[in-house]
XYZ file of C-alpha atoms in Angstrom:
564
model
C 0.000 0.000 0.000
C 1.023 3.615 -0.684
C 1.447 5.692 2.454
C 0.929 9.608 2.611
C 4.096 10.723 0.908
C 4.336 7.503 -1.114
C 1.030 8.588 -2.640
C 1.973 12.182 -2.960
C 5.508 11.305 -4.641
C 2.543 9.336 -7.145
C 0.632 11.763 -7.976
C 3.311 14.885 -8.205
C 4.588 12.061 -11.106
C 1.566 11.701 -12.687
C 1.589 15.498 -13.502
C 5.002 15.826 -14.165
C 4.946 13.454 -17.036
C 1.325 15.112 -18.399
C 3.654 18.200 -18.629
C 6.484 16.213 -20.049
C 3.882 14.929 -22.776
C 2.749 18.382 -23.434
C 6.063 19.919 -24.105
C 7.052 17.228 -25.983
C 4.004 17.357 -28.122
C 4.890 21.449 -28.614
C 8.564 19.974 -28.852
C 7.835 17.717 -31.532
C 5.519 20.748 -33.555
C 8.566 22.600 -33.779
C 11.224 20.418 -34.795
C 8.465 19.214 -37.660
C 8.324 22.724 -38.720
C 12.166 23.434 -38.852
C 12.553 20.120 -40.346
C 9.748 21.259 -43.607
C 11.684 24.536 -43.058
C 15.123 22.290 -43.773
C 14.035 20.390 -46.033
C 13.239 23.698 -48.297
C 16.246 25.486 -47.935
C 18.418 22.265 -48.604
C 16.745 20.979 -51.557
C 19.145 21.903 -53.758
C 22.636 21.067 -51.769
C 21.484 17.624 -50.680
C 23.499 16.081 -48.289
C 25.574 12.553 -49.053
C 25.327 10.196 -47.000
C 26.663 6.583 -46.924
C 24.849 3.762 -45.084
C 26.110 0.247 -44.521
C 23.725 -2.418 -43.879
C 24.371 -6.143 -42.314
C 23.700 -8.227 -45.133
C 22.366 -8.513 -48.606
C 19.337 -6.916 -49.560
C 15.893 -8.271 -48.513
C 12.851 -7.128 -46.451
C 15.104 -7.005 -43.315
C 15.851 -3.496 -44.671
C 12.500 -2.523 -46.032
C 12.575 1.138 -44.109
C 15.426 2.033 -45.634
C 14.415 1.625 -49.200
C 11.215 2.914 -48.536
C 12.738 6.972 -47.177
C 14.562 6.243 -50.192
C 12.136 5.342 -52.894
C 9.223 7.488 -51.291
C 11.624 10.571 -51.206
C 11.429 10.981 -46.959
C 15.725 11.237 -48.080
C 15.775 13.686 -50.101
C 12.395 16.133 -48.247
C 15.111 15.909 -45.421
C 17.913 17.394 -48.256
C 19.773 13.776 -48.009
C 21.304 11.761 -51.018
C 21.320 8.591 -49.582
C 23.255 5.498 -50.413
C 22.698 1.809 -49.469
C 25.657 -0.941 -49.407
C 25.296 -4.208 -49.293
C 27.517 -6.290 -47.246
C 30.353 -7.777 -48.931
C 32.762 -10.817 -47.832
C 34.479 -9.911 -45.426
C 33.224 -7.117 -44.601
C 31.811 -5.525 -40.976
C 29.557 -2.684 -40.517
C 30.613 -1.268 -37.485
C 34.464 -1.119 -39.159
C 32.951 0.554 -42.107
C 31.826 3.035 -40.019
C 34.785 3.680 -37.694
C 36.603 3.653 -40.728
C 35.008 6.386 -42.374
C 34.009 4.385 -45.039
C 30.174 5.157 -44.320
C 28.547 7.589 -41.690
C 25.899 4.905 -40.831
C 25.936 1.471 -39.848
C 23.291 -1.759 -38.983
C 24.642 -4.221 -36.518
C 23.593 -6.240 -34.104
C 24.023 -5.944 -29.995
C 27.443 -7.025 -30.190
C 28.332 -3.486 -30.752
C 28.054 -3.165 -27.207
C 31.454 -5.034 -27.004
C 33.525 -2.379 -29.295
C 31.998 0.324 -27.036
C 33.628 -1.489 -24.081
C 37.074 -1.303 -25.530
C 36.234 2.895 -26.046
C 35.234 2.495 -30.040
C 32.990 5.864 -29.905
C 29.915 4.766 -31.807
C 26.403 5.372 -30.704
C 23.250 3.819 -31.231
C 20.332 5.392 -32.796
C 17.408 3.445 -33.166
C 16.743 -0.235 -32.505
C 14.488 -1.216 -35.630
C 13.536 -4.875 -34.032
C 12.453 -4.573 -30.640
C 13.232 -8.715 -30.653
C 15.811 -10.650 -32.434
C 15.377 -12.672 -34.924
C 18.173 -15.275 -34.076
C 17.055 -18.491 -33.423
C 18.362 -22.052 -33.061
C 16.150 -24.960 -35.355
C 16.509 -28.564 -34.855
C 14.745 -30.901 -37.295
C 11.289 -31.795 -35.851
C 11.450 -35.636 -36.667
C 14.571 -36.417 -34.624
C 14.992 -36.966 -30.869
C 15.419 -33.462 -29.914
C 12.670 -31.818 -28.284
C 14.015 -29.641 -25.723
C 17.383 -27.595 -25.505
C 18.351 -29.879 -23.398
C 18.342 -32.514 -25.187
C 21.386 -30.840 -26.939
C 24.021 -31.917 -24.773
C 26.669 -33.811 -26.873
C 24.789 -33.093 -30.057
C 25.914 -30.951 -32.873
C 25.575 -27.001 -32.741
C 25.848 -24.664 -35.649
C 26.661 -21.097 -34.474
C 27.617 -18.093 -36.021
C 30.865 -16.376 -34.777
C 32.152 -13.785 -33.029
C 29.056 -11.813 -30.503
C 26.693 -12.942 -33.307
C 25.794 -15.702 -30.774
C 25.775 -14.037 -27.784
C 22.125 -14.531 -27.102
C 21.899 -18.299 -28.432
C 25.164 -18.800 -26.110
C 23.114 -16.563 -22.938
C 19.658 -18.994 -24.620
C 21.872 -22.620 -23.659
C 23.316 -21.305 -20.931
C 19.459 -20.675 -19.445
C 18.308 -23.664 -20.540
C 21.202 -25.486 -18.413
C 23.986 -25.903 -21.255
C 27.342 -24.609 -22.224
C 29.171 -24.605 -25.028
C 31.517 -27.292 -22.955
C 28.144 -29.360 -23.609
C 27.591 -29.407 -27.426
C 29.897 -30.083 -30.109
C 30.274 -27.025 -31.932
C 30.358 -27.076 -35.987
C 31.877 -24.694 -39.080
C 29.257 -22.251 -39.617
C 27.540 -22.644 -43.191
C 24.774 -19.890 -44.477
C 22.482 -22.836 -45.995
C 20.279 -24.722 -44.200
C 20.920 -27.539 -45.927
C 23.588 -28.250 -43.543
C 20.339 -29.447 -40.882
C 18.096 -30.796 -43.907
C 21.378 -32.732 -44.708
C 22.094 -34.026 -41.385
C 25.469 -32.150 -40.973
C 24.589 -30.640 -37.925
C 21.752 -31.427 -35.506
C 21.028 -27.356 -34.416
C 20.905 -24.681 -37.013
C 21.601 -20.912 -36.291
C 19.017 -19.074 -38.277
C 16.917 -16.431 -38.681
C 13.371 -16.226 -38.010
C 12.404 -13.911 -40.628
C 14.303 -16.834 -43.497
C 14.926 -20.005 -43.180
C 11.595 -21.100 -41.659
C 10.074 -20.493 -45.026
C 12.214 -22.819 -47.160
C 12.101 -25.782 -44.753
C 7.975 -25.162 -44.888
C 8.495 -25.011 -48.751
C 10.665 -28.176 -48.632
C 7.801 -30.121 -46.701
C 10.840 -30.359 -43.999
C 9.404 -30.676 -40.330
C 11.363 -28.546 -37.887
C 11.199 -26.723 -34.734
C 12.117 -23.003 -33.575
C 13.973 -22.380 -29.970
C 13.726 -18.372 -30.129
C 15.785 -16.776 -26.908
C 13.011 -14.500 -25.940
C 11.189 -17.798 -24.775
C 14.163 -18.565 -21.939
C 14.363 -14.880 -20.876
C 17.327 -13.227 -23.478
C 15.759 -10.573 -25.349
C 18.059 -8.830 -27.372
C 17.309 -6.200 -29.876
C 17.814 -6.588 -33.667
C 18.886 -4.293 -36.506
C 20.094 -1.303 -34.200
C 21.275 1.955 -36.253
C 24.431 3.220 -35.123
C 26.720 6.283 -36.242
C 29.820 7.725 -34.714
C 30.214 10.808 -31.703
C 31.969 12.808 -33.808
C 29.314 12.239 -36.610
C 27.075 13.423 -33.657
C 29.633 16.384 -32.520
C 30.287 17.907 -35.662
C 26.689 17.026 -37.583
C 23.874 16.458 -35.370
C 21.608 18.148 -37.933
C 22.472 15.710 -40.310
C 22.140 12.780 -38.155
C 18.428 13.778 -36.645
C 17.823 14.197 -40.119
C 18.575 10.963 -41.276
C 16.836 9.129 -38.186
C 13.750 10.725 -38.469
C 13.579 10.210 -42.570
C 14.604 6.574 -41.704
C 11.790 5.980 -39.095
C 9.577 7.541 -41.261
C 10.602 5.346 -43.668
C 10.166 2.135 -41.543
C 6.511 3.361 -40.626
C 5.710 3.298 -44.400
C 7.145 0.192 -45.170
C 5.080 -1.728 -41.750
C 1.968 0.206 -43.432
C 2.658 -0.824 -47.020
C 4.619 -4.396 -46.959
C 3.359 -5.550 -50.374
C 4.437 -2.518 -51.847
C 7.701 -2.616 -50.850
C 7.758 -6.522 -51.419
C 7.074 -5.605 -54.785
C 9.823 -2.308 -54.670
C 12.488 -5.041 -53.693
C 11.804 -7.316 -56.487
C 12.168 -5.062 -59.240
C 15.205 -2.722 -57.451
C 16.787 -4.922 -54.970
C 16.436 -8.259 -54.757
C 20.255 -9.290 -55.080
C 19.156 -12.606 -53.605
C 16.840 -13.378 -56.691
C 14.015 -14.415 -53.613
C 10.416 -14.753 -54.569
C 7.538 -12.816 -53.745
C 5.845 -15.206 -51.421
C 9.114 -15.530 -49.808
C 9.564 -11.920 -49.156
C 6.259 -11.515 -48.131
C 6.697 -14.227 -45.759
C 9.757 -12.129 -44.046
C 7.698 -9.153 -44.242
C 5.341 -10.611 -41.720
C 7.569 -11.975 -39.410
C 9.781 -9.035 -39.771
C 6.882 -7.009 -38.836
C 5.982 -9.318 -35.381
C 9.784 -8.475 -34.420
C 9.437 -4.783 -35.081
C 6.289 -4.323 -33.052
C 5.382 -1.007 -34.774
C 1.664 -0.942 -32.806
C 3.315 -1.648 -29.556
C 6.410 0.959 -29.086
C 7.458 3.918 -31.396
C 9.635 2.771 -34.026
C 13.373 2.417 -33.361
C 12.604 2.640 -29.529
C 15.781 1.883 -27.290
C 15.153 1.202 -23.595
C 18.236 1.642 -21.341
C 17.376 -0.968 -19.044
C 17.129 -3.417 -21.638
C 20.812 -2.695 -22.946
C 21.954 -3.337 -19.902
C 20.880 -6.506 -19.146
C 22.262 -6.713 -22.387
C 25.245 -5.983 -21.358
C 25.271 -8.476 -18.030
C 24.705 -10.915 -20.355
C 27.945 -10.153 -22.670
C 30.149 -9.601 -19.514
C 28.538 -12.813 -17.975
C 30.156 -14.754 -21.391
C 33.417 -12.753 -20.943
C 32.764 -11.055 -24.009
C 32.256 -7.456 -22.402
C 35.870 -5.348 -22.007
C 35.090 -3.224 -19.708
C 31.909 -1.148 -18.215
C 29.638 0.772 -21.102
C 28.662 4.781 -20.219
C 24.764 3.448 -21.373
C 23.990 7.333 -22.006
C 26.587 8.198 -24.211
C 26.372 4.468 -26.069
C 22.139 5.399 -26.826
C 21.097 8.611 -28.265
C 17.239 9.610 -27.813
C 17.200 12.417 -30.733
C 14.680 14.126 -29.457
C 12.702 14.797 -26.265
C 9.949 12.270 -27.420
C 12.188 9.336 -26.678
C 13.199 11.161 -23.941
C 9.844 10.966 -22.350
C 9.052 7.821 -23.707
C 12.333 6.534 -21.471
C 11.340 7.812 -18.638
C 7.806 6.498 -18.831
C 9.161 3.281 -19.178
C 11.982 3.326 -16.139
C 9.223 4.837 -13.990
C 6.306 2.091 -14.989
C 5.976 0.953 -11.833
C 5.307 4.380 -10.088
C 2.730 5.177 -13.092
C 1.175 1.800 -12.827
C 0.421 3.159 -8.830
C -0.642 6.034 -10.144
C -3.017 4.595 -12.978
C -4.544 2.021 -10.232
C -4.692 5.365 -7.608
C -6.663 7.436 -10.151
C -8.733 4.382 -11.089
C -9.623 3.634 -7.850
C -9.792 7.385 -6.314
C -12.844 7.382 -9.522
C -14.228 4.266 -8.648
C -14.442 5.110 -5.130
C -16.070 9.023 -6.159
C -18.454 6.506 -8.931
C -19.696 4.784 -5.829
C -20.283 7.569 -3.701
C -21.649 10.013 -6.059
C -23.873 6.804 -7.039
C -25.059 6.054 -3.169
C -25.851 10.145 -3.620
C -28.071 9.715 -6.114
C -29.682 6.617 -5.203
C -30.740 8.563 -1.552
C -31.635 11.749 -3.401
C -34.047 9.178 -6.032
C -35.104 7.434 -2.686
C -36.247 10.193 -1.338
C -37.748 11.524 -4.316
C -40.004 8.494 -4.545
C -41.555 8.544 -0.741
C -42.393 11.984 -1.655
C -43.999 11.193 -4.992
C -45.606 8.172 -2.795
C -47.052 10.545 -0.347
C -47.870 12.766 -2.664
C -49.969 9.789 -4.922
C -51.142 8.911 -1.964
C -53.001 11.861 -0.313
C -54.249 12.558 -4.034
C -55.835 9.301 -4.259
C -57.794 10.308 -0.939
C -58.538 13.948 -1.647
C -61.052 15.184 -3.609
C -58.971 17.816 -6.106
C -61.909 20.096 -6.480
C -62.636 21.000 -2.979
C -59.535 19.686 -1.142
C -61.816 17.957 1.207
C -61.382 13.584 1.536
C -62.554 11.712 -1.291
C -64.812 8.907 -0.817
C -61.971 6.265 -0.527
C -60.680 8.016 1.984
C -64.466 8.745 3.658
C -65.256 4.906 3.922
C -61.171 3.696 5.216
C -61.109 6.429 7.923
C -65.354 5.353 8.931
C -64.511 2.004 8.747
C -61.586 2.394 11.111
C -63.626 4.328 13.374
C -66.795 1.649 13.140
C -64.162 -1.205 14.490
C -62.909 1.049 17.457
C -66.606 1.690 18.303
C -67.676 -2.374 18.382
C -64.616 -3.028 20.419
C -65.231 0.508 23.230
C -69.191 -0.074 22.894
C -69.113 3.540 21.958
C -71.531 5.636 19.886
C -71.204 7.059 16.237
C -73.081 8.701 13.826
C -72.935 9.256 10.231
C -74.485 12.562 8.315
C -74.980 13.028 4.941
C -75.755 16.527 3.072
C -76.812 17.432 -0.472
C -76.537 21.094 -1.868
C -80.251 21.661 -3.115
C -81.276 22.497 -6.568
C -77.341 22.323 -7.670
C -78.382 21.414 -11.269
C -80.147 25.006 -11.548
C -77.029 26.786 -10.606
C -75.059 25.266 -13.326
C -77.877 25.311 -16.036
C -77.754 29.392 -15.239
C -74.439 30.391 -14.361
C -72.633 27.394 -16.169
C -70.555 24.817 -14.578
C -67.149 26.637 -13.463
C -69.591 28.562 -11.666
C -70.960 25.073 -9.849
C -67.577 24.519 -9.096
C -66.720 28.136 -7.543
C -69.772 26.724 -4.954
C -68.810 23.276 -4.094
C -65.698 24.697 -3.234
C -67.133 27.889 -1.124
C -69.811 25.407 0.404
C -66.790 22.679 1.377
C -64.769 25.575 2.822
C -68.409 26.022 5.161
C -68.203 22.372 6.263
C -64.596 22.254 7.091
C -65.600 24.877 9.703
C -68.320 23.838 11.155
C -66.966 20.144 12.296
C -65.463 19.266 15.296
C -61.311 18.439 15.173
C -61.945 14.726 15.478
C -64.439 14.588 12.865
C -63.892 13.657 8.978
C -66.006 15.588 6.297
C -65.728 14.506 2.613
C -67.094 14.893 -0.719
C -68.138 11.364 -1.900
C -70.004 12.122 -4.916
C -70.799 15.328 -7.528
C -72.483 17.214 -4.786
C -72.696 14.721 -2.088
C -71.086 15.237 1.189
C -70.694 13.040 4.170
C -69.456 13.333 7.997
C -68.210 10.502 10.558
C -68.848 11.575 13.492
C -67.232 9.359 15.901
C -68.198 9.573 19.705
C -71.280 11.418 18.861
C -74.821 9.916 19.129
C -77.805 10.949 17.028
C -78.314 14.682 20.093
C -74.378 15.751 18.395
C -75.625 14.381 14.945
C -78.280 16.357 15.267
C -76.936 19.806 16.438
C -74.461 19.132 13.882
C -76.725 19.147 10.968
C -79.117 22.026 12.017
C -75.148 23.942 12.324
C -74.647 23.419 9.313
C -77.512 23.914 7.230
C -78.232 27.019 9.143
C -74.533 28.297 8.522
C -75.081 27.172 4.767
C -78.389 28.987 4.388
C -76.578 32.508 5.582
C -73.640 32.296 3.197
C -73.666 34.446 -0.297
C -70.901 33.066 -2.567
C -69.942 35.879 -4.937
C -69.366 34.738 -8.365
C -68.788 36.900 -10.922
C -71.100 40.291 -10.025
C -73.659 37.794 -8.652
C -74.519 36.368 -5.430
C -75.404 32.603 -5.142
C -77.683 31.283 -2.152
C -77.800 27.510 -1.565
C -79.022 25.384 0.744
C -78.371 22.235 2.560
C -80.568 18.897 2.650
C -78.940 16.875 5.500
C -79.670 13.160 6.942
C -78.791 11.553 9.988
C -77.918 7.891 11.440
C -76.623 6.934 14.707
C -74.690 3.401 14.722
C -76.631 0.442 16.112
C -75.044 -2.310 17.228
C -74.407 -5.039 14.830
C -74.133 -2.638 12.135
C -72.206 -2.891 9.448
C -70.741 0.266 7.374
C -72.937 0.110 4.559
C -75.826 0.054 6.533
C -74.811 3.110 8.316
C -74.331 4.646 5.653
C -77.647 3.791 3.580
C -79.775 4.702 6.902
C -77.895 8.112 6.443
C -79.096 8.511 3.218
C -82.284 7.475 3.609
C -82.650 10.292 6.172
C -81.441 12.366 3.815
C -83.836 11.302 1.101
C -87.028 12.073 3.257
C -85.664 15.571 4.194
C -85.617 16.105 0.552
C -89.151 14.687 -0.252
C -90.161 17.199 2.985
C -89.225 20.635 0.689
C -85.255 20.996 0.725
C -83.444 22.688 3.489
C -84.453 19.985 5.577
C -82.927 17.755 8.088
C -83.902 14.349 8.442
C -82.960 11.688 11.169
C -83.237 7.537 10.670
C -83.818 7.457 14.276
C -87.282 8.573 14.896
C -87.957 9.692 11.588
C -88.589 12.679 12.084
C -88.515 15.589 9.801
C -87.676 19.273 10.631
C -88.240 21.580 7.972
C -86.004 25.157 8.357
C -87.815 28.337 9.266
């Protein structure tokens, strides 16, 4: 875990390298622009340059042809020149020699840097070597170890380096094998003349597949050696006296190398009409192009990416095999050209502390996901009981008037009819009905019938006690539950408010409305049930009708009392 200054050091690198990456973005805006502006001015005095490659021509050098044929070279004011190596013949010699200003080689470079030959690498083209060892796949050998006492084929000098530092993982040294002349055909396995083959990848697989010859591949990378392949390397004084020219030629070259990943059958088909040397055929180039292209890992890593840490296991490796002179100064050997690499560098040597960081950030998000989520669940929560509440008292309450609905009339009575049959208490039900309603709406229309309802419910709400309910239960129905009262409070009740009803004037629109109340009365008996409460009520209220309106009429005694 990350403690408090752990997790600060984090973060303050996670926004140091977002600067990093901005500047070099602005970085690499301006070089492109002097480079354009370059390329203009040197157009016409184009620069010669010699490069040496490591062997014959083939796909293994597809970048180069490419910035050469697609005219990267010469927008960069460079007159480029590709040699071929001949018998005999090194790269890295050529170069110190002055014979060329570039060079390809291989990792074993490392060793004349150790011995204080000044070259410098520039760009590692193949991120993983293609140097294998093959063994034919229908003999007895089916592990490295199974080498020991068996004949090895091996190049010389460092070119073995890793298949040496491969043997040695795999438990073997070269005490262990019987080492055989080298021979650049692979006939030499097919023939039996050796039993293990040092080969390329990117080659030789493809004519023992053609052949019908079953084989197998032991690649280094798989026991841990991972060297690079194809590195481009020039000279400090090249780099001291011309540095223009060299970050020149890099850039055209890597520029070239992206083409040629992008386009491989078009430079397949370059390299058979303009260099194919070898006289190979197209499905055997094509066949190197791909493999070539695994090694190069252009979607992975920028092109021609160098990693210090890797060279120097590198180097471990050559001073583990007594190959290595003396100690190698790993930041004058590598040259990042430009600030990009630079950062890139960095990013990788400090993976671990932006791997913290990424998971930090990730889970600092996750954490503020969660909690802003829990936030919005208790604000939705919330939001719900209220709509709840709020469906709720609308499904009891009558919108018009604002007075209980019928629903809620008939749950609250029927609570109240329970409480009574267990306390042997009294109750009473009333029931009112505005008189003559349907004339006020034929005359004054029926906005105007509403106006009254709700003027005549605001009368009722007054006139009931606190414990009582009074609702609207139909268009101009009303009812009361009166619990606790017998038919004496029923009755004063009812003459309170028709009276009160029969002195109110409801202005409506320059007019004055007067209404009346009809009102019936029934006191609970026991045994009763709701409903029969209720229908007693309004049978009272029925007869007080049939007595002239204004009337009050009680299922009790049946009696009748007409207003004065």
């Amino acid at each position: 875990m990350l403690g408090g200054k752990g997790l600060m050091t984090t973060c303050l690198i996670g926004l140091l390298f977002l600067a990093a990456f901005m500047n070099s973005v602005q970085a690499q805006t301006e070089a492109l622009q002097s480079s354009v502006k370059t390329a203009a001015q040197d157009k016409m005095t184009e620069r010669k340059v010699r490069v040496q490659l490591k062997w014959r021509h083939q796909f293994q050098f597809a970048g180069y042809y490419a910035a050469l044929e697609k005219g990267f070279y010469r927008d960069a004011g460079l007159d480029v020149e590709l040699l071929e190596v001949e018998n005999g013949v090194v790269p890295i010699d050529q170069l110190m020699g002055g014979a060329v200003d570039f060079a390809v080689a291989d990792t074993g470079a490392l060793i004349y840097r150790s011995v204080g030959v000044p070259i410098v690498a520039l760009a590692s083209i193949f991120q993983h070597s293609p140097s294998i060892l093959m063994t034919r796949g229908a003999g007895d050998v089916t592990d490295l170890a199974d080498l020991r006492g068996r004949r090895v084929m091996l190049s010389g000098g460092y070119m073995n380096a890793e298949l040496v530092a491969m043997l040695q993982a795999a438990g073997l040294s070269l005490e262990d094998v019987e080492l055989v002349p080298d021979d650049t055909s692979v006939d030499a396995l097919v023939d039996g003349k050796t039993d293990a083959y040092n080969g390329y990848l990117t080659n030789e697989p493809f004519g023992l597949e053609n052949r019908g010859v079953d084989f197998q591949v032991f690649a280094p990378m798989a026991y841990g050696v991972d060297f690079y392949g194809d590195t481009l390397f020039t000279t400090e004084a090249k780099i001291t006296n011309n540095s223009d020219l060299v970050e020149d030629f890099r850039a055209a070259t890597l520029r070239g190398w992206s083409y040629a990943v992008e386009h491989p059958e078009e430079i397949v088909d370059l390299i058979l009409k303009k260099y194919n040397s070898q006289g190979k055929s197209r499905a055997h180039l094509m066949f190197e192009a791909r493999q070539s292209i695994e090694l190069i890992l252009p979607n992975v890593v920028p092109l021609g990416y160098m990693n210090i840490e890797r060279w120097e296991r590198i180097a471990e490796i050559f001073t583990e095999q007594g190959r290595l002179k003396g100690p190698v100064e790993m930041r004058a050997f590598l040259h990042p050209s430009d600030d990009f690499d630079r950062f890139v560098d960095v990013l990788y040597r400090q993976r671990e502390n932006i791997g913290a960081a990424v998971i930090l950030v990730i889970a600092v998000l996750l954490v503020l996901h969660i909690a802003s989520l829990r936030i919005q669940i208790r604000a939705r929560t919330a939001e719900l009981e209220v709509a709840k509440k709020r469906a709720e008292e609308e499904a009891r309450t009558d919108a018009l008037t604002g007075l209980p609905n019928r629903r809620c009339f008939f749950e609250t009575a029927s609570r109240d009819i329970e409480r009574i049959k267990r306390n042997d208490g009294d109750m009473s039900v009333l029931v009112a009905d505005i008189d003559f309603f349907k004339e006020v709406n034929d005359t004054y229309g029926h906005v105007a019938g509403d106006h009254v309802l709700r003027k005549v419910s605001e009368v009722l709400k007054r006139n009931v006690r606190a414990g009582d309910v009074a609702a609207r239960i139909g268009g101009d129905e009303f009812a009361f539950c009166c619990p606790d009262s017998g038919a004496s409070e029923a009755e004063a009740l009812a003459k309170r408010l028709r009276d009160q009803m029969a002195t109110q004037k409801i202005d409506y629109d320059g007019s004055q409305i007067l209404v009346t109340l009809s009102l019936g009365y029934a006191q609970y008996q026991p045994g009763q049930s709701l409903d029969e409460l209720v229908q007693n009520a309004d049978a009272a209220l029925y007869d007080a009708k049939r007595n002239g309106r204004n009337t009050i009429g009680s299922s009790q005694n049946k009696v009748r009392e007409k207003a004065t």
